[in-house]
Coordinates of C-alpha atoms and ligand atoms in Angstrom, one line a residue:
M1 CA 22.2 -6.8 1.7
K2 CA 21.0 -4.9 4.8
I3 CA 17.6 -3.5 4.1
L4 CA 15.7 -1.0 6.1
V5 CA 11.9 -1.2 5.3
T6 CA 9.8 1.5 6.9
G7 CA 6.1 0.6 7.3
G8 CA 7.2 -3.0 7.1
L9 CA 4.3 -4.1 9.4
G10 CA 1.7 -2.7 6.9
F11 CA -0.2 -4.4 4.1
I12 CA 2.3 -3.9 1.3
G13 CA 5.5 -3.6 3.5
S14 CA 4.8 -6.9 5.2
S15 CA 4.6 -8.6 1.8
V16 CA 7.9 -7.0 0.8
V17 CA 9.5 -8.2 4.1
R18 CA 8.2 -11.8 3.7
Q19 CA 9.7 -12.0 0.2
L20 CA 13.0 -10.5 1.1
V21 CA 13.3 -12.7 4.3
Q22 CA 12.2 -15.9 2.4
S23 CA 14.8 -15.2 -0.3
G24 CA 17.4 -15.9 2.4
D25 CA 19.7 -13.3 0.8
H26 CA 19.0 -10.3 3.0
E27 CA 18.9 -9.0 6.5
V28 CA 15.8 -7.0 7.0
V29 CA 15.2 -4.4 9.6
V30 CA 11.6 -2.9 9.8
L31 CA 11.1 0.6 11.2
D32 CA 7.3 0.9 12.1
A33 CA 5.4 3.1 14.5
M34 CA 2.9 0.4 15.0
T35 CA -0.2 2.5 14.2
Y36 CA -3.6 1.1 13.9
A37 CA -2.6 -0.2 10.5
A38 CA 0.4 -2.3 11.7
L39 CA -0.2 -6.1 11.3
P40 CA 2.6 -7.9 13.1
E41 CA 1.0 -11.3 12.5
A42 CA 1.7 -10.7 8.8
V43 CA 5.5 -11.0 9.4
E44 CA 5.3 -13.8 12.1
S45 CA 6.9 -16.2 9.6
C46 CA 10.0 -14.0 9.6
V47 CA 10.6 -13.9 13.3
G48 CA 13.3 -16.3 14.5
T49 CA 14.8 -16.6 11.0
G50 CA 17.8 -14.5 12.2
R51 CA 17.2 -12.4 9.1
Y52 CA 14.4 -10.1 10.5
R53 CA 14.3 -7.5 13.2
L54 CA 11.7 -4.9 14.3
E55 CA 12.6 -1.4 15.4
V56 CA 9.4 0.2 16.8
G57 CA 9.8 4.0 16.0
D58 CA 8.0 6.8 14.4
I59 CA 9.4 8.5 11.3
R60 CA 8.1 11.8 12.6
D61 CA 10.7 11.6 15.2
V62 CA 13.9 13.0 13.9
E63 CA 16.1 11.6 16.6
R64 CA 14.7 8.1 16.5
V65 CA 15.1 8.0 12.7
R66 CA 18.7 9.1 12.9
A67 CA 19.4 6.5 15.6
V68 CA 17.9 3.8 13.5
F69 CA 20.1 4.6 10.5
E70 CA 23.1 4.7 12.8
S71 CA 22.4 1.3 14.3
V72 CA 21.2 -0.5 11.1
K73 CA 23.6 1.1 8.6
P74 CA 21.4 0.0 5.7
D75 CA 22.6 -0.6 2.1
L76 CA 19.1 -0.1 0.9
V77 CA 16.1 1.7 2.3
M78 CA 12.6 0.9 1.2
H79 CA 10.3 3.6 2.4
L80 CA 6.7 2.5 2.7
A81 CA 5.6 4.0 6.0
A82 CA 2.6 6.2 5.5
E83 CA -0.9 7.1 6.4
S84 CA -2.6 5.4 3.5
H85 CA -6.4 5.6 3.7
V86 CA -8.1 8.4 1.7
D87 CA -11.3 8.5 3.9
R88 CA -9.2 9.0 7.0
S89 CA -7.3 11.8 5.2
I90 CA -10.4 13.6 4.6
D91 CA -11.6 13.3 8.3
G92 CA -8.3 14.2 9.7
P93 CA -5.5 15.4 7.3
G94 CA -2.9 16.4 10.0
D95 CA -1.4 12.9 10.5
F96 CA -1.0 12.7 6.6
I97 CA 1.0 15.8 6.5
Q98 CA 3.2 14.8 9.5
T99 CA 3.8 11.3 8.5
N100 CA 3.9 11.4 4.8
I101 CA 5.6 14.7 4.3
V102 CA 7.5 15.6 7.5
G103 CA 8.3 11.8 8.0
T104 CA 9.7 11.5 4.5
F105 CA 11.8 14.6 4.9
N106 CA 13.2 13.1 8.1
M107 CA 14.0 9.9 6.3
L108 CA 15.8 11.8 3.5
Q109 CA 17.8 13.8 5.9
A110 CA 18.9 10.8 7.9
A111 CA 19.7 9.0 4.6
R112 CA 22.0 11.9 3.6
A113 CA 23.8 11.9 6.9
H114 CA 24.2 8.0 6.7
L115 CA 25.6 8.4 3.2
E116 CA 28.4 10.7 4.5
T117 CA 29.5 7.9 6.9
L118 CA 30.0 5.4 4.1
D119 CA 33.2 4.6 2.3
A120 CA 33.3 5.0 -1.6
E121 CA 32.3 1.3 -2.3
A122 CA 29.4 1.3 0.2
R123 CA 28.3 4.7 -1.0
S124 CA 28.1 3.6 -4.6
R125 CA 25.8 0.7 -3.5
F126 CA 23.4 2.6 -1.4
R127 CA 19.8 3.3 -2.5
F128 CA 16.7 4.9 -1.3
H129 CA 13.5 3.6 -2.8
H130 CA 10.4 5.7 -2.1
I131 CA 7.1 3.9 -2.6
S132 CA 4.2 5.9 -3.8
T133 CA 0.8 5.8 -5.4
D134 CA -0.9 6.4 -8.8
E135 CA -3.3 8.8 -6.9
V136 CA -0.7 11.6 -7.3
F137 CA -1.7 11.8 -10.9
G138 CA -5.3 12.8 -10.2
S139 CA -8.4 11.5 -12.0
L140 CA -8.9 10.2 -15.6
S141 CA -11.9 10.2 -17.8
L142 CA -13.2 6.9 -19.0
D143 CA -11.3 6.8 -22.4
A144 CA -8.0 8.6 -21.4
P145 CA -4.8 6.7 -21.7
G146 CA -3.3 5.4 -18.5
F147 CA -0.8 7.4 -16.3
T148 CA 2.7 7.2 -17.5
E149 CA 5.8 8.3 -15.4
T150 CA 5.7 11.7 -17.1
T151 CA 2.0 12.4 -16.4
R152 CA 1.6 15.8 -14.7
Y153 CA 0.9 15.5 -11.0
D154 CA -2.7 16.5 -10.0
P155 CA -3.4 15.3 -6.5
R156 CA -6.9 15.9 -5.3
S157 CA -7.2 14.4 -1.8
P158 CA -5.2 15.2 1.3
Y159 CA -3.8 11.7 1.0
S160 CA -2.7 12.0 -2.6
A161 CA -1.4 15.6 -2.0
S162 CA 0.7 14.4 0.9
K163 CA 2.1 11.6 -1.2
A164 CA 2.8 13.9 -4.1
A165 CA 4.6 16.3 -1.8
S166 CA 6.7 13.4 -0.5
D167 CA 7.5 12.3 -4.2
H168 CA 8.7 15.9 -4.9
L169 CA 10.9 15.9 -1.8
V170 CA 12.5 12.6 -2.8
R171 CA 13.2 13.9 -6.4
A172 CA 14.6 17.1 -5.0
W173 CA 16.9 15.3 -2.6
G174 CA 18.2 13.2 -5.5
E175 CA 18.9 16.3 -7.7
T176 CA 20.1 18.7 -5.0
Y177 CA 22.1 16.4 -2.7
G178 CA 22.9 13.6 -5.0
L179 CA 21.0 11.1 -2.9
P180 CA 20.6 7.9 -4.9
V181 CA 16.9 7.7 -5.0
V182 CA 14.4 5.7 -7.1
L183 CA 10.6 6.0 -7.0
S184 CA 7.6 3.9 -7.9
N185 CA 3.8 4.7 -8.2
C186 CA 1.4 1.9 -8.0
S187 CA -2.3 1.3 -8.4
N188 CA -4.7 -0.2 -5.9
N189 CA -3.4 -3.3 -4.1
Y190 CA -5.5 -6.2 -2.8
G191 CA -4.7 -9.5 -1.2
P192 CA -4.2 -11.2 2.1
W193 CA -3.4 -9.1 5.3
Q194 CA -5.0 -5.9 4.2
Y195 CA -6.5 -3.9 7.1
P196 CA -10.3 -4.4 6.8
E197 CA -11.2 -0.7 6.1
K198 CA -10.3 -0.8 2.5
L199 CA -12.9 -1.8 -0.2
I200 CA -12.1 -5.5 -0.7
P201 CA -11.6 -6.8 2.7
L202 CA -14.4 -4.5 4.1
M203 CA -16.9 -5.8 1.6
I204 CA -15.9 -9.4 2.4
A205 CA -16.1 -8.8 6.2
K206 CA -19.5 -7.1 5.8
G207 CA -20.8 -9.6 3.5
R208 CA -19.8 -12.3 5.9
D209 CA -21.9 -10.6 8.6
R210 CA -24.8 -9.9 6.2
L211 CA -24.4 -6.3 6.7
K212 CA -25.1 -3.6 4.1
L213 CA -22.4 -3.3 1.5
P214 CA -22.0 0.5 1.2
V215 CA -20.8 1.6 -2.2
Y216 CA -20.1 5.2 -3.0
G217 CA -22.2 7.0 -5.6
K218 CA -23.2 4.5 -8.2
G219 CA -20.2 2.4 -7.9
A220 CA -18.9 3.7 -11.3
N221 CA -15.5 4.8 -10.2
V222 CA -12.7 2.8 -11.9
R223 CA -9.5 1.5 -10.2
D224 CA -6.7 -0.7 -11.6
W225 CA -6.1 -3.6 -9.2
L226 CA -2.8 -5.4 -8.5
H227 CA -2.2 -8.3 -6.2
V228 CA 0.1 -7.3 -3.3
E229 CA 2.5 -10.1 -3.9
D230 CA 3.0 -8.9 -7.5
H231 CA 3.5 -5.4 -6.3
A232 CA 6.2 -6.6 -3.7
E233 CA 8.0 -8.4 -6.5
A234 CA 8.1 -5.3 -8.5
L235 CA 9.3 -3.2 -5.6
I236 CA 12.1 -5.5 -4.9
L237 CA 13.2 -5.3 -8.5
I238 CA 13.0 -1.6 -8.7
A239 CA 14.9 -1.1 -5.5
Q240 CA 17.7 -3.2 -6.7
R241 CA 17.8 -2.6 -10.4
G242 CA 15.7 0.5 -11.2
Q243 CA 17.6 3.5 -12.7
L244 CA 18.5 6.1 -10.1
G245 CA 16.6 9.3 -10.3
E246 CA 13.8 7.7 -12.2
S247 CA 10.4 6.5 -11.3
Y248 CA 8.4 3.3 -12.4
N249 CA 4.7 3.0 -12.7
V250 CA 3.3 -0.4 -11.5
G251 CA -0.1 -1.6 -12.3
G252 CA -2.2 -4.8 -12.6
G253 CA -3.8 -4.2 -16.1
A254 CA -7.1 -5.0 -14.3
E255 CA -9.4 -2.0 -14.5
R256 CA -12.7 -2.6 -12.8
T257 CA -15.6 -0.3 -11.5
N258 CA -16.1 -0.5 -7.7
L259 CA -19.4 -2.1 -8.5
D260 CA -17.8 -4.8 -10.6
V261 CA -15.5 -5.5 -7.7
V262 CA -18.3 -5.8 -5.2
H263 CA -20.3 -7.9 -7.5
A264 CA -17.3 -10.3 -7.9
I265 CA -16.9 -10.5 -4.1
C266 CA -20.7 -11.2 -3.8
A267 CA -20.3 -14.1 -6.3
S268 CA -17.5 -15.6 -4.3
L269 CA -19.4 -15.3 -1.1
D270 CA -22.4 -17.0 -2.8
E271 CA -20.2 -19.9 -3.7
R272 CA -19.0 -20.3 -0.1
F273 CA -22.4 -19.9 1.4
P274 CA -24.8 -21.3 -1.2
E275 CA -27.6 -21.6 1.3
A276 CA -27.6 -17.8 2.1
P277 CA -29.7 -15.3 0.0
P278 CA -27.7 -13.7 -2.8
H279 CA -25.1 -11.3 -1.3
R280 CA -25.8 -8.7 -4.0
E281 CA -29.0 -7.9 -2.2
L282 CA -26.9 -6.3 0.4
I283 CA -25.5 -3.7 -1.8
S284 CA -26.5 -0.2 -0.8
F285 CA -25.4 3.0 -2.6
V286 CA -24.4 5.8 -0.3
T287 CA -23.5 9.5 -0.8
D288 CA -20.2 9.9 -2.8
R289 CA -17.0 10.8 -1.1
P290 CA -16.1 14.5 -1.7
G291 CA -13.6 14.9 -4.5
H292 CA -13.8 11.3 -5.4
D293 CA -11.4 10.6 -8.3
F294 CA -13.3 9.0 -11.1
R295 CA -10.7 6.7 -12.7
Y296 CA -7.1 5.6 -12.2
A297 CA -5.3 3.6 -14.9
I298 CA -1.6 2.7 -15.1
D299 CA 0.6 2.3 -18.2
Y300 CA 3.3 0.0 -16.8
S301 CA 5.2 -0.5 -20.0
R302 CA 8.4 1.0 -18.7
I303 CA 8.9 -1.5 -15.9
E304 CA 8.0 -4.2 -18.3
R305 CA 10.5 -3.0 -20.9
E306 CA 13.3 -2.2 -18.6
L307 CA 13.1 -4.6 -15.7
G308 CA 11.0 -7.4 -17.3
W309 CA 8.3 -7.2 -14.7
R310 CA 4.6 -7.9 -15.3
P311 CA 1.8 -9.0 -13.0
K312 CA 1.6 -12.8 -12.7
R313 CA -1.9 -13.1 -11.0
T314 CA -5.1 -12.5 -12.8
F315 CA -7.6 -10.3 -10.9
T316 CA -10.3 -12.9 -11.2
Q317 CA -8.3 -15.7 -9.5
G318 CA -6.5 -13.3 -7.1
L319 CA -9.8 -11.9 -5.9
A320 CA -11.5 -15.2 -5.5
D321 CA -8.4 -16.4 -3.5
T322 CA -8.4 -13.2 -1.4
V323 CA -12.1 -13.8 -0.5
N324 CA -11.3 -17.3 0.6
W325 CA -8.3 -16.2 2.6
Y326 CA -10.4 -13.6 4.6
L327 CA -13.1 -16.2 5.2
D328 CA -10.5 -18.7 6.4
N329 CA -8.8 -16.0 8.6
E330 CA -11.9 -14.5 10.3
A331 CA -10.5 -14.5 13.8
W332 CA -7.5 -12.5 12.6
W333 CA -9.4 -9.7 11.0
R334 CA -12.0 -9.5 13.8
G335 CA -9.1 -9.3 16.3
V336 CA -7.4 -6.5 14.3
L337 CA -10.6 -4.4 14.3
D338 CA -11.0 -5.1 18.0
R339 CA -7.6 -4.0 19.1
S340 CA -7.3 -1.0 16.8
G341 CA -10.9 0.3 17.5
G342 CA -11.5 0.1 13.7
G343 CA -14.6 -2.1 14.0
Q344 CA -16.7 1.0 15.2
R345 CA -15.3 3.1 12.5
V346 CA -16.3 0.8 9.7
G347 CA -19.5 -0.6 11.4
L348 CA -18.2 -4.0 12.1
G349 CA -18.0 -5.7 15.5
T350 CA -16.8 -9.0 16.8
A351 CA -20.4 -9.9 17.3
G352 CA -20.9 -8.9 13.8
N353 CA -23.9 -6.7 14.4
G354 CA -22.5 -3.2 13.6
K355 CA -24.2 -0.9 11.3
S356 CA -22.6 1.3 8.7
A357 CA -23.7 4.4 6.7
E358 CA -20.2 5.0 5.5
G359 CA -19.2 4.4 1.9
A360 CA -16.3 2.4 1.0
T361 CA -13.7 2.6 -1.7
A362 CA -10.0 1.9 -2.1
Ligands
LIG1 P1 -0.7 0.5 5.5 O1 -1.6 1.6 6.0 O2 -1.2 -0.9 5.4 O3 0.6 0.4 6.3 C1 1.4 1.5 6.7 C2 2.4 1.1 7.8 O4 3.2 2.2 8.1 C3 1.8 0.5 9.1 O5 2.5 -0.6 9.5 C4 2.0 1.7 10.0 O6 2.1 1.3 11.3 C5 3.3 2.3 9.5 N1 3.4 3.8 9.8 C6 2.3 4.7 9.7 N2 2.7 5.9 10.2 C7 4.1 5.7 10.5 C8 5.0 6.6 11.1 N3 4.8 7.8 11.4 N4 6.2 6.1 11.4 C9 6.6 4.7 11.1 N5 5.6 3.9 10.6 C10 4.4 4.4 10.3 O7 -0.1 1.0 4.0 P2 0.1 0.1 2.7 O8 -1.3 0.0 2.1 O9 0.8 -1.0 3.0 O10 0.8 1.2 1.9 C11 2.3 1.2 2.0 C12 2.8 2.3 1.1 O11 2.4 2.0 -0.3 C13 2.3 3.7 1.4 O12 3.3 4.5 1.2 C14 1.2 3.9 0.3 O13 1.1 5.3 0.1 C15 1.7 3.1 -0.8 N6 0.7 2.6 -1.8 C16 -0.4 1.9 -1.3 C17 -1.3 1.3 -2.1 C18 -2.5 0.5 -1.7 O14 -3.3 0.1 -2.5 N7 -2.5 0.1 -0.4 C19 -1.1 1.5 -3.6 C20 0.0 2.3 -4.0 C21 0.8 2.8 -3.1

């Protein structure tokens, strides 16, 4: 299959691309604008295989998107390109509206035009998979059941509102124009190659430099965590076998408070640096993020029942492996922060002497 993956240089997209290319069954073309979040190193293993190609381009650019569809002629589109960081969406929502909503609109229109050019057989095979987040469902109380595919949308941040809008566009294009779409909404991902502004890599990086570990509020907010490689496996299944017009919730079955997560990271850091004072001493509670959703939890029984998927990795092992991966790849994340200017934003420098008053959450 010829698969067009938007945002394929990002954290989750690159995991999808590695799995698709390694399978040996597909030809993968990545469309990516190479924003600060792009991590070309994460797909280096795909370069030179003859099954991977990068098209640098912005989904906000209608003509560019159309031209890519015309040259690639994909059988399948996996649409992951997005602005993805909630804190950035609060500081500057404009890019989120443009990329997540207008960019998705451009992708849908280009997919429609592409569909028109296909013969009946190719048309019957074509699919458009839109990748979204559980944050569109809003916030849960501690004892509420997890989000299902029919939970009412209730986005509360500029990020989740822009993703919710894109989900609505995708469903509408399926209903109105008969575009063969499938959607998925996933909980928080963690694992190797995540840009070091998100909770887990940020805490590892700061802990490494013995900087304060800023935790919003009292750290009581609850997230469900899924290893990125498990998510990528689910996405590939959904893209190929999910029912058209439907959506699938994907989760890790691993609810943790942010403080639990930071404590676990500190424990792993203590193991690697037993001579250092306990890393927990670095935890510092900071003013909560505005509109901070209290809890996300996912009911992933549908994908388990219909597609036979469930997460393979436990959070305890996955997190310990992730801490070790970041410690073993320190030059990589310091380089990423340097070239993207992200170090200053999160209070980390290559010299490791930054200071941060900002909170951190996923
Ligand atoms: P990311 O921020 O790591 O990567 C996004 C990628 O998209 C980057 O490579 C970036 O260069 C590219 N991109 C951004 N704007 C673009 C544009 N205008 N045109 C083309 N490319 C552009 O994101 P991620 O964490 O890998 O998330 C991927 C998708 O999964 C997103 O749609 C996100 O909403 C969704 N999601 C993420 C999580 C999570 O925990 N990270 C959870 C559920 C769903």
